[in-house]
Amino acid sequence: MRPGRRILSIVALLLTALPAALAADLWSRLDLSRPGLEKVEACCAAGDYDAAASALLDYYRSRKCIATPEIPSPSKVSISASQQKMADDALEHRFFVTDGYEVYFYGDDINWRYWPVHDNELRWQLHRQKWFTPMGMAFRTSGDEKYAEEWKRQYLDWIAKNPLVDIDASEFEITGNMSLSDAQENMRFAWRPLEVSHRVQDQVFQFQLFVDAKAFTPVFLVAFLENYYRHTEFLRHHFSKKGNHLLFQAQRMIYAGAFFPEFKETAQWRRTGIDILNREMLKQVYPDGGQWELDPHYHLACINIFCKALDMASLCGMDHDFPTEFLDRLEKMMTFYGNICYPDYQTPCFSDARLTEKRVTLRDWKRWSRLFPYNHYFRWMASEGKEGAEPDYQSVGYLDSGFFVFRTSRNADAVQMVVKAGPPGEWHCQPDNGTFELWCRGRQLFPDSGSYVYGGDEEVMRWRRLFRSTAFHNTVTLDGKDLEKTCSRTLLWQPEGKVQQLVTENPSYEGLTHRRTIEFYEGKRIVIKDELYGDATGKVALHLHPGPDALPYFRLKVKGPAGTVRREEQGWVSYHYREKVPRPHLIWEVEKKNHKPVVFTTTITL
Ligand code: MG
């Protein structure tokens, strides 16, 4: 029998008959003494598991008391044009996996190992099954069973073709280990804990949307719950050690525990998730409210993880398990985010950040404003200045995170400069100390290069290294190399008056310290003095990256020591994953021959 045929027959078996062992496992995992499960308990006691499965499905179809913040009422769900397209494409096995890639055809007999471009994200994110929930929305809005039938087929097909096998936990993050078997290699992608947590969360939505479908049979319910339990228990024993992955996983654990209280372990699932978030909030978020990836995109993602966890915990009456300390720091994270935002609601593209649509950010602000109703600034952001009040300050510095904002106002005609000069940060942080963005009356004059891609084969990594390199930032390098140390100290921060000032210093290379002084003259003129001192010798270069078509909107003057050569290379800026736009990369370079400091003075006149 061909492998494809064999797998299809496993799926067919799951669709028609319930393996006895599978069923027995499930019933022992449920707390059948819960109110509403009396009939299920009686059927189990009589050994009639088919009747128990039917009774359990009846219970879930009539269970109205548990919803999710995302889908408060499944019958009132709506679907956007892009979600409808995802759902319709999925019927033909054409899957949307992640931004920056086309929709690929995964075969009539789905090949879950298909890897059209060797970007790891494309392989990992396939297993997030992002089209499943849109299929549920399409089913709910149209009533067409074809979406439910196909979802069920694909759901079971995935189970059959992506088995759990033994693998060292550390292998999830490592590429290129040739000693792994095919099944182990596949598991590194299909069962990476971040992907597992994504499914743990989204399958709750799918359950809400599909449970009333004809295709959602008692037999399928048992397969679904078994798979769901297997996912959640796997996740509980394979949490990432740290970082935003751990936050996502903890939040999704709370979803599992809140949505399926019928499992005996659910109290523990919720407790585990809440404890991790309480602990990590104080660890991953600096006291000033900055998140330790030093990446505005992940900062936003983390705020939303915490909010989602709070919302879900609130739905199951556990919001009191988050102490005031947690809420205070969350509020600070939001204030931080608002303060680094430009008047058009975009953030700097520092680290691996990308642009977020204003309508999405506004939706977030509305939600945050509901969570902190007394915060006038949040209401002001949520209402685009129609309600609430803006803060009574303009420029603001975050000394723990190393984010400094000079601004003339919060209106569309503002000039705003954001400087990044902080601690080493975590994985998404780039070696860019001292870099800045400059936004002037609706135009980004010095946008950060962004990240373009995350990781994959050598060609993908070549682009990643380029975009995250120090030279691709508005800062200074020695021999074109990336910074050896990224731990800036703030020597002076003076955010008020006609001349506002920041002095920051980074021990950039062995024998070379970079002191950058920025003077902000009411948004009319900005003077940047770069002093490079120490014993190191070599080529010292100042890099500036004006935005595409930004050059006509300011005057630039750079003064370096005698012998400074100005040249230009090909620069790029990426606002979205796998999208890049050409722009000039301006370089002023001089040979540092001895201990004598090199000084560049840059004047930007607006
Ligand atoms: Mg960058």
XYZ file of C-alpha atoms and ligand atoms in Angstrom:
607
model
C 0.000 0.000 0.000
C 1.344 3.446 -0.885
C 2.138 5.567 2.229
C -0.479 8.129 1.228
C -3.122 5.398 0.980
C -2.161 3.982 4.355
C -2.542 7.383 6.007
C -5.860 7.996 4.302
C -7.092 4.706 5.666
C -6.054 5.749 9.210
C -8.029 8.945 8.734
C -10.977 6.937 7.419
C -10.802 4.756 10.518
C -10.831 7.784 12.794
C -13.813 9.144 10.917
C -15.936 6.052 11.245
C -14.926 4.104 14.316
C -13.491 4.913 17.651
C -10.429 2.928 18.692
C -11.302 1.522 22.104
C -7.995 2.514 23.728
C -8.406 6.083 22.569
C -11.857 6.291 24.091
C -10.842 4.679 27.366
C -8.022 7.202 27.751
C -10.336 10.132 27.251
C -12.976 9.112 29.769
C -10.381 8.688 32.480
C -9.137 12.197 31.811
C -12.487 13.908 32.222
C -14.028 14.907 35.526
C -17.379 13.239 34.948
C -18.719 14.459 38.279
C -19.078 17.973 36.846
C -22.636 19.293 36.629
C -24.021 18.601 33.153
C -22.006 15.439 32.627
C -24.361 13.104 34.532
C -25.513 11.305 31.389
C -21.947 10.910 30.146
C -20.966 9.434 33.490
C -23.880 7.007 33.465
C -23.056 5.813 29.923
C -19.416 5.313 30.878
C -20.421 3.391 33.985
C -22.505 1.128 31.737
C -19.539 0.710 29.376
C -21.440 2.278 26.484
C -18.784 4.670 25.189
C -20.572 5.397 21.905
C -23.544 6.701 23.891
C -21.141 8.546 26.209
C -19.569 10.311 23.218
C -23.026 11.317 21.935
C -24.005 12.630 25.354
C -20.735 14.533 25.619
C -21.328 16.181 22.248
C -24.859 17.156 23.340
C -23.313 18.669 26.462
C -20.805 20.748 24.487
C -23.408 21.898 21.958
C -25.591 23.219 24.749
C -22.747 24.546 26.909
C -23.223 28.307 26.715
C -21.337 29.516 29.762
C -17.785 29.473 28.329
C -16.648 31.685 25.474
C -13.395 33.328 24.420
C -12.529 37.028 24.191
C -12.021 36.549 20.430
C -15.350 34.806 19.786
C -17.835 35.896 22.451
C -20.712 34.467 20.416
C -20.070 31.990 17.560
C -23.453 32.673 15.952
C -22.561 36.354 15.520
C -19.165 35.807 13.928
C -18.318 37.678 10.718
C -15.678 37.014 8.092
C -13.438 39.391 6.143
C -12.708 39.007 2.441
C -9.154 37.827 3.141
C -10.355 35.254 5.694
C -12.949 34.005 3.203
C -10.199 33.624 0.610
C -8.028 31.704 3.069
C -10.948 29.381 3.778
C -11.772 28.845 0.087
C -8.126 28.319 -0.879
C -7.841 25.778 1.928
C -10.647 23.692 0.394
C -8.210 23.096 -2.492
C -5.245 22.520 -0.160
C -3.822 25.898 -1.046
C -2.630 27.193 2.310
C -1.711 30.627 3.567
C 1.219 29.992 5.889
C 2.809 33.335 6.686
C 3.223 36.889 5.457
C 5.693 37.451 2.665
C 4.907 34.204 0.821
C 2.374 33.194 -1.750
C -0.320 30.629 -1.104
C 1.240 27.244 -1.950
C -0.473 24.047 -3.072
C 0.320 21.251 -0.592
C -0.909 18.367 -2.758
C -4.182 16.443 -3.111
C -2.793 14.154 -0.432
C -1.450 16.917 1.843
C 2.303 16.937 2.216
C 2.894 18.542 5.628
C 6.654 18.449 4.967
C 6.526 20.515 1.770
C 9.067 23.342 2.057
C 8.925 25.499 -1.104
C 11.377 28.125 0.213
C 13.869 27.160 2.896
C 12.838 29.826 5.372
C 12.238 28.121 8.734
C 9.167 30.269 9.339
C 7.466 28.758 6.318
C 7.961 25.267 7.673
C 7.128 26.070 11.305
C 4.111 28.243 10.683
C 2.451 25.687 8.377
C 1.733 23.831 11.620
C -0.128 26.803 13.050
C -2.867 25.940 10.535
C -3.882 29.554 10.214
C -6.603 28.756 7.678
C -8.550 26.494 10.080
C -10.238 29.290 12.031
C -11.223 31.173 8.835
C -12.759 27.879 7.634
C -14.794 27.884 10.842
C -15.890 31.448 10.190
C -16.830 30.527 6.626
C -18.890 27.629 7.962
C -20.648 29.831 10.519
C -21.447 32.625 8.104
C -22.528 30.414 5.180
C -23.801 27.305 6.968
C -22.041 25.313 4.243
C -20.949 21.935 5.601
C -18.154 21.650 3.035
C -15.937 23.812 5.262
C -16.586 21.622 8.299
C -16.035 18.397 6.396
C -12.784 19.582 4.882
C -11.545 21.001 8.186
C -12.214 17.682 9.877
C -10.419 15.802 7.101
C -7.368 18.040 7.341
C -7.389 18.007 11.146
C -7.273 14.205 11.187
C -4.821 14.067 8.301
C -2.447 16.262 10.282
C -2.691 13.927 13.311
C -1.959 10.900 11.162
C 1.038 12.405 9.403
C 2.685 14.294 12.262
C 3.253 11.780 15.034
C 4.947 12.577 18.293
C 8.346 10.876 18.406
C 11.232 10.999 20.838
C 13.302 14.120 20.440
C 15.645 16.068 22.631
C 13.960 19.310 23.718
C 16.985 21.305 22.573
C 16.521 20.103 18.975
C 13.510 22.373 18.488
C 15.693 25.403 17.991
C 18.567 23.823 16.033
C 18.807 23.438 12.275
C 21.050 21.236 10.208
C 21.376 18.251 12.554
C 21.772 15.486 9.987
C 21.575 12.678 12.549
C 17.824 13.106 13.029
C 15.446 10.642 11.384
C 12.806 11.998 8.964
C 10.139 11.744 11.642
C 12.313 13.531 14.206
C 13.237 16.193 11.694
C 9.553 16.746 10.931
C 8.729 16.894 14.605
C 11.143 19.768 15.106
C 8.748 21.822 13.033
C 5.341 20.272 13.684
C 5.729 20.007 17.453
C 7.908 23.002 18.224
C 6.318 24.240 21.465
C 5.448 27.640 19.995
C 3.489 25.957 17.188
C 1.853 23.578 19.655
C 0.723 26.521 21.760
C -0.692 28.238 18.676
C -2.802 25.177 17.945
C -3.838 24.886 21.606
C -5.248 28.395 21.373
C -6.764 28.292 17.894
C -8.361 24.887 18.257
C -10.493 26.419 20.975
C -11.830 28.859 18.378
C -12.319 26.024 15.888
C -14.209 24.057 18.509
C -16.510 27.019 19.109
C -17.126 27.496 15.395
C -17.518 23.890 14.257
C -19.113 22.077 17.199
C -22.618 22.425 15.735
C -21.598 21.093 12.302
C -22.938 17.734 11.112
C -19.352 16.756 10.416
C -18.556 17.191 14.103
C -19.688 13.727 15.098
C -19.368 12.069 18.519
C -16.502 9.988 17.123
C -14.719 13.082 15.929
C -15.319 14.819 19.270
C -13.393 12.072 21.034
C -10.529 12.294 18.510
C -10.499 16.067 18.907
C -10.424 16.024 22.703
C -7.758 13.331 22.770
C -5.598 15.356 20.409
C -6.247 18.520 22.370
C -5.305 16.876 25.640
C -2.144 15.454 24.053
C -1.194 18.931 22.842
C -1.739 20.635 26.172
C 0.100 18.018 28.189
C 2.976 18.076 25.692
C 3.161 21.833 26.024
C 3.075 21.658 29.813
C 6.200 19.507 29.728
C 7.990 21.408 26.965
C 7.755 25.074 27.818
C 10.448 27.191 26.204
C 13.050 28.266 28.706
C 12.461 31.991 28.291
C 11.499 34.839 26.029
C 8.324 35.690 24.175
C 7.760 32.037 23.193
C 7.289 31.190 26.857
C 4.802 34.046 27.260
C 2.741 32.867 24.281
C 2.777 29.324 25.624
C 1.679 30.370 29.125
C -1.157 32.518 27.800
C -2.399 29.679 25.607
C -2.205 27.277 28.519
C -4.658 29.564 30.312
C -6.947 29.352 27.274
C -6.853 25.563 27.412
C -7.541 25.505 31.130
C -10.346 28.018 30.944
C -12.121 26.629 27.901
C -12.047 22.931 28.772
C -12.666 22.769 32.538
C -13.970 19.219 31.977
C -10.421 17.855 31.961
C -9.155 16.887 35.409
C -5.889 18.757 34.842
C -7.402 22.098 33.887
C -6.930 23.843 37.222
C -3.269 22.975 36.964
C -3.091 24.198 33.337
C -4.521 27.568 34.352
C -2.349 27.832 37.451
C 0.800 26.994 35.463
C 0.004 29.625 32.846
C -0.832 32.331 35.374
C 2.260 31.635 37.488
C 4.545 31.838 34.456
C 3.044 35.144 33.305
C 3.273 36.677 36.779
C 6.904 35.635 37.050
C 7.917 36.585 33.506
C 6.209 39.982 33.580
C 8.707 41.133 36.194
C 11.591 39.425 34.419
C 10.972 40.233 30.759
C 9.649 43.738 31.264
C 12.011 46.331 32.678
C 10.721 48.569 35.501
C 10.316 51.399 32.957
C 7.856 49.294 30.927
C 10.153 48.316 28.033
C 10.155 44.652 26.986
C 13.573 42.981 26.923
C 13.597 42.110 23.199
C 13.868 45.892 22.646
C 11.678 45.400 19.606
C 8.469 47.456 19.273
C 6.708 44.642 17.408
C 7.391 42.089 20.151
C 6.669 44.698 22.782
C 3.188 45.010 21.296
C 2.827 41.241 20.971
C 3.717 40.815 24.645
C 1.215 43.425 25.772
C -1.427 41.519 23.890
C -0.355 38.194 25.371
C -0.821 39.635 28.852
C -4.161 41.214 27.898
C -5.478 38.014 26.370
C -4.487 36.068 29.458
C -6.265 38.617 31.657
C -9.400 38.543 29.502
C -9.559 34.761 29.482
C -8.812 34.500 33.207
C -11.528 37.061 33.796
C -14.018 34.929 31.849
C -13.349 32.050 34.215
C -13.215 34.226 37.345
C -9.458 33.999 37.854
C -8.407 37.579 37.075
C -7.748 38.175 40.785
C -4.790 35.799 40.403
C -2.920 38.604 38.651
C -1.604 40.952 41.366
C -1.481 44.757 41.229
C 2.218 44.565 40.420
C 1.360 42.737 37.195
C -1.280 45.271 36.196
C 0.980 48.224 37.019
C 3.741 46.967 34.794
C 1.306 46.149 32.006
C 0.012 49.717 32.151
C 3.606 50.965 31.946
C 4.207 48.785 28.874
C 1.248 50.426 27.149
C 2.382 53.932 28.087
C 5.856 53.088 26.780
C 4.365 51.876 23.511
C 2.270 55.016 23.111
C 5.252 57.213 23.783
C 7.519 55.653 21.176
C 4.710 55.746 18.571
C 4.689 58.500 15.988
C 1.541 60.579 15.536
C 0.504 58.181 12.714
C 0.469 55.322 15.267
C 3.479 53.609 13.689
C 6.444 52.585 15.832
C 10.128 52.577 14.984
C 11.186 49.437 13.086
C 13.997 48.717 15.563
C 15.203 45.119 15.954
C 12.877 42.638 14.217
C 9.949 45.051 14.199
C 7.719 45.660 11.213
C 4.917 48.104 10.668
C 1.493 47.421 12.132
C -1.637 48.760 10.438
C -3.162 51.708 12.240
C -6.605 50.078 12.388
C -5.050 47.122 14.242
C -3.242 49.403 16.690
C -6.410 51.434 17.271
C -8.287 48.243 18.086
C -5.581 47.469 20.648
C -5.813 50.921 22.180
C -9.588 50.550 22.549
C -9.085 47.266 24.342
C -6.352 48.670 26.579
C -8.521 51.668 27.380
C -11.282 49.325 28.542
C -8.800 47.485 30.732
C -7.532 50.737 32.314
C -10.606 52.995 32.099
C -9.163 55.689 34.373
C -6.139 56.229 32.096
C -6.860 59.421 30.139
C -3.907 58.944 27.810
C -5.124 55.523 26.672
C -8.544 56.985 25.938
C -6.885 59.782 24.013
C -4.972 57.236 21.892
C -8.035 55.008 21.434
C -10.178 57.928 20.250
C -7.480 59.569 18.107
C -7.483 62.592 20.427
C -11.255 63.064 20.592
C -11.565 61.967 24.226
C -9.270 61.723 27.225
C -6.103 63.752 27.436
C -2.563 63.532 26.133
C 0.291 63.393 28.661
C 1.600 66.685 30.050
C 5.081 66.024 28.628
C 6.490 65.643 25.120
C 10.018 64.209 25.130
C 10.480 61.170 27.317
C 13.325 58.778 28.102
C 13.315 55.166 29.253
C 16.655 54.605 30.901
C 16.237 50.901 31.715
C 15.374 49.984 28.118
C 17.465 52.694 26.461
C 14.664 54.243 24.372
C 14.707 58.043 24.134
C 12.033 60.099 22.424
C 12.482 63.730 21.432
C 9.290 65.272 20.134
C 7.795 68.666 19.496
C 4.170 67.538 19.869
C 1.888 64.559 19.338
C 0.179 66.089 16.310
C 0.574 65.358 12.608
C 2.957 68.315 12.187
C 5.335 67.020 14.871
C 9.022 66.271 14.604
C 9.937 63.144 16.545
C 13.246 61.402 16.951
C 13.528 58.033 18.688
C 16.954 56.831 19.799
C 17.820 53.259 20.791
C 20.771 52.926 23.158
C 20.185 50.359 25.848
C 21.169 46.981 27.324
C 22.036 43.897 25.216
C 18.405 42.798 24.921
C 17.236 39.354 23.862
C 17.148 37.385 20.604
C 15.202 39.842 18.434
C 17.372 42.802 19.505
C 19.917 43.976 16.942
C 23.477 45.315 17.565
C 22.473 48.885 16.803
C 23.329 50.968 19.898
C 23.041 54.673 19.304
C 20.831 54.328 16.223
C 17.774 56.506 15.659
C 14.740 57.145 13.524
C 13.558 60.623 12.619
C 9.936 61.332 11.736
C 8.993 64.749 10.414
C 5.463 65.900 9.664
C 4.212 62.537 8.408
C 7.410 61.423 6.695
C 9.987 58.979 7.992
C 13.377 60.568 7.187
C 15.685 57.918 8.697
C 13.692 54.677 9.010
C 15.436 51.728 10.631
C 16.294 49.001 8.117
C 13.942 46.537 9.829
C 14.669 42.804 9.695
C 13.346 41.483 6.332
C 13.684 37.783 7.348
C 14.289 35.744 10.501
C 16.181 32.569 9.653
C 16.604 29.704 7.239
C 19.166 28.447 4.723
C 22.379 30.286 3.837
C 20.717 32.615 1.327
C 18.028 33.631 3.851
C 20.663 34.068 6.573
C 22.780 36.276 4.329
C 19.870 38.753 4.129
C 19.181 38.450 7.825
C 22.772 39.256 8.729
C 22.758 42.254 6.398
C 19.589 43.808 7.813
C 20.566 43.282 11.435
C 24.197 44.370 10.942
C 25.452 47.422 12.811
C 26.417 49.070 9.514
C 22.762 48.955 8.434
C 21.914 51.363 11.249
C 22.393 55.057 11.838
C 25.436 54.559 14.002
C 29.204 53.989 13.889
C 31.320 50.900 13.110
C 34.958 49.834 13.345
C 36.164 48.029 10.184
C 32.519 47.555 9.223
C 32.039 44.903 11.917
C 29.032 44.371 14.148
C 29.263 45.788 17.662
C 31.102 43.505 20.056
C 29.304 44.930 23.058
C 25.807 46.352 23.260
C 25.362 47.843 26.704
C 24.926 51.596 26.483
C 25.130 53.846 29.512
C 23.153 57.058 29.682
C 25.446 59.894 30.739
C 22.894 62.680 30.353
C 19.217 62.893 29.492
C 17.707 66.334 29.399
C 14.239 66.210 27.807
C 13.023 69.761 28.351
C 13.681 73.261 27.059
C 14.840 74.734 23.759
C 17.879 72.479 23.528
C 17.161 68.962 24.652
C 20.042 66.603 25.047
C 21.040 62.957 25.267
C 24.563 61.722 25.928
C 24.953 57.970 25.644
C 28.030 55.797 25.555
C 28.612 52.224 24.401
C 31.854 50.187 24.788
C 31.326 49.136 21.179
C 34.584 47.275 20.440
C 37.653 46.149 22.328
C 39.581 49.409 22.639
C 36.900 51.640 21.122
C 34.132 53.418 22.994
C 31.420 55.338 21.171
C 30.012 58.383 22.873
C 27.062 59.951 21.059
C 25.700 63.358 22.024
C 22.393 64.381 20.470
C 21.090 67.935 20.677
C 17.515 68.526 19.633
C 16.783 72.159 18.810
C 12.963 72.390 18.919
C 12.680 70.030 15.969
C 14.309 72.550 13.655
C 17.832 71.276 13.892
C 19.471 68.170 15.303
C 23.183 67.960 16.012
C 24.791 64.566 16.600
C 28.341 64.400 17.856
C 30.046 61.001 17.681
C 33.266 60.669 19.653
C 35.216 57.440 19.231
C 37.973 56.975 21.707
C 40.317 54.224 22.852
C 43.447 52.453 21.650
C 41.861 50.573 18.757
C 42.973 51.390 15.221
C 41.228 50.696 11.926
C 38.567 52.129 9.658
C 35.966 54.051 11.629
C 32.749 54.806 9.747
C 29.591 56.770 10.387
C 26.557 55.258 8.635
C 23.392 57.157 7.829
C 20.375 55.644 6.073
C 17.885 58.198 4.770
C 14.471 56.867 3.804
C 13.604 56.245 0.150
C 12.884 59.684 -1.380
C 13.579 61.423 1.967
C 16.652 63.402 0.883
C 14.764 66.499 -0.391
C 13.175 67.008 3.021
C 16.215 67.897 5.102
C 19.721 69.330 4.839
C 22.544 67.112 5.986
C 26.039 68.178 6.916
C 28.670 65.793 8.240
C 32.037 66.961 9.452
C 34.761 64.398 10.107
C 38.500 64.553 10.745
C 40.984 65.244 7.942
C 41.089 62.294 5.540
C 37.381 61.421 5.915
C 36.013 59.905 2.708
C 32.314 59.977 1.865
C 30.907 57.149 -0.170
C 27.557 55.573 -0.889
C 26.443 51.938 -0.993
C 23.191 50.148 -1.716
C 20.919 50.339 1.324
C 17.557 48.710 1.971
C 14.612 49.202 4.257
C 12.029 46.545 5.114
C 8.700 47.531 6.648
C 7.128 44.086 6.239
C 8.411 40.523 6.262
C 10.227 39.661 2.993
C 9.524 43.073 1.472
C 12.394 45.473 0.913
C 12.767 48.878 -0.708
C 16.092 50.319 -1.953
C 17.510 53.457 -0.370
C 20.932 55.094 -0.086
C 23.424 53.981 2.538
C 25.669 56.976 3.217
C 29.084 56.348 4.756
C 31.760 58.688 6.108
C 34.940 56.737 6.736
C 38.316 57.603 8.189
C 41.383 55.655 9.288
C 41.937 55.767 13.049
C 45.696 55.356 13.319
C 46.353 55.821 17.018
C 44.736 56.559 20.388
C 43.599 60.008 19.229
C 39.756 60.168 19.256
C 37.828 60.418 16.002
C 34.944 62.866 16.025
C 32.088 63.173 13.514
C 29.594 65.990 13.808
C 26.320 65.599 11.927
C 23.829 68.410 11.528
C 20.341 67.682 10.241
C 18.322 70.798 9.452
C 14.596 70.426 8.897
Mg 17.413 47.466 12.820
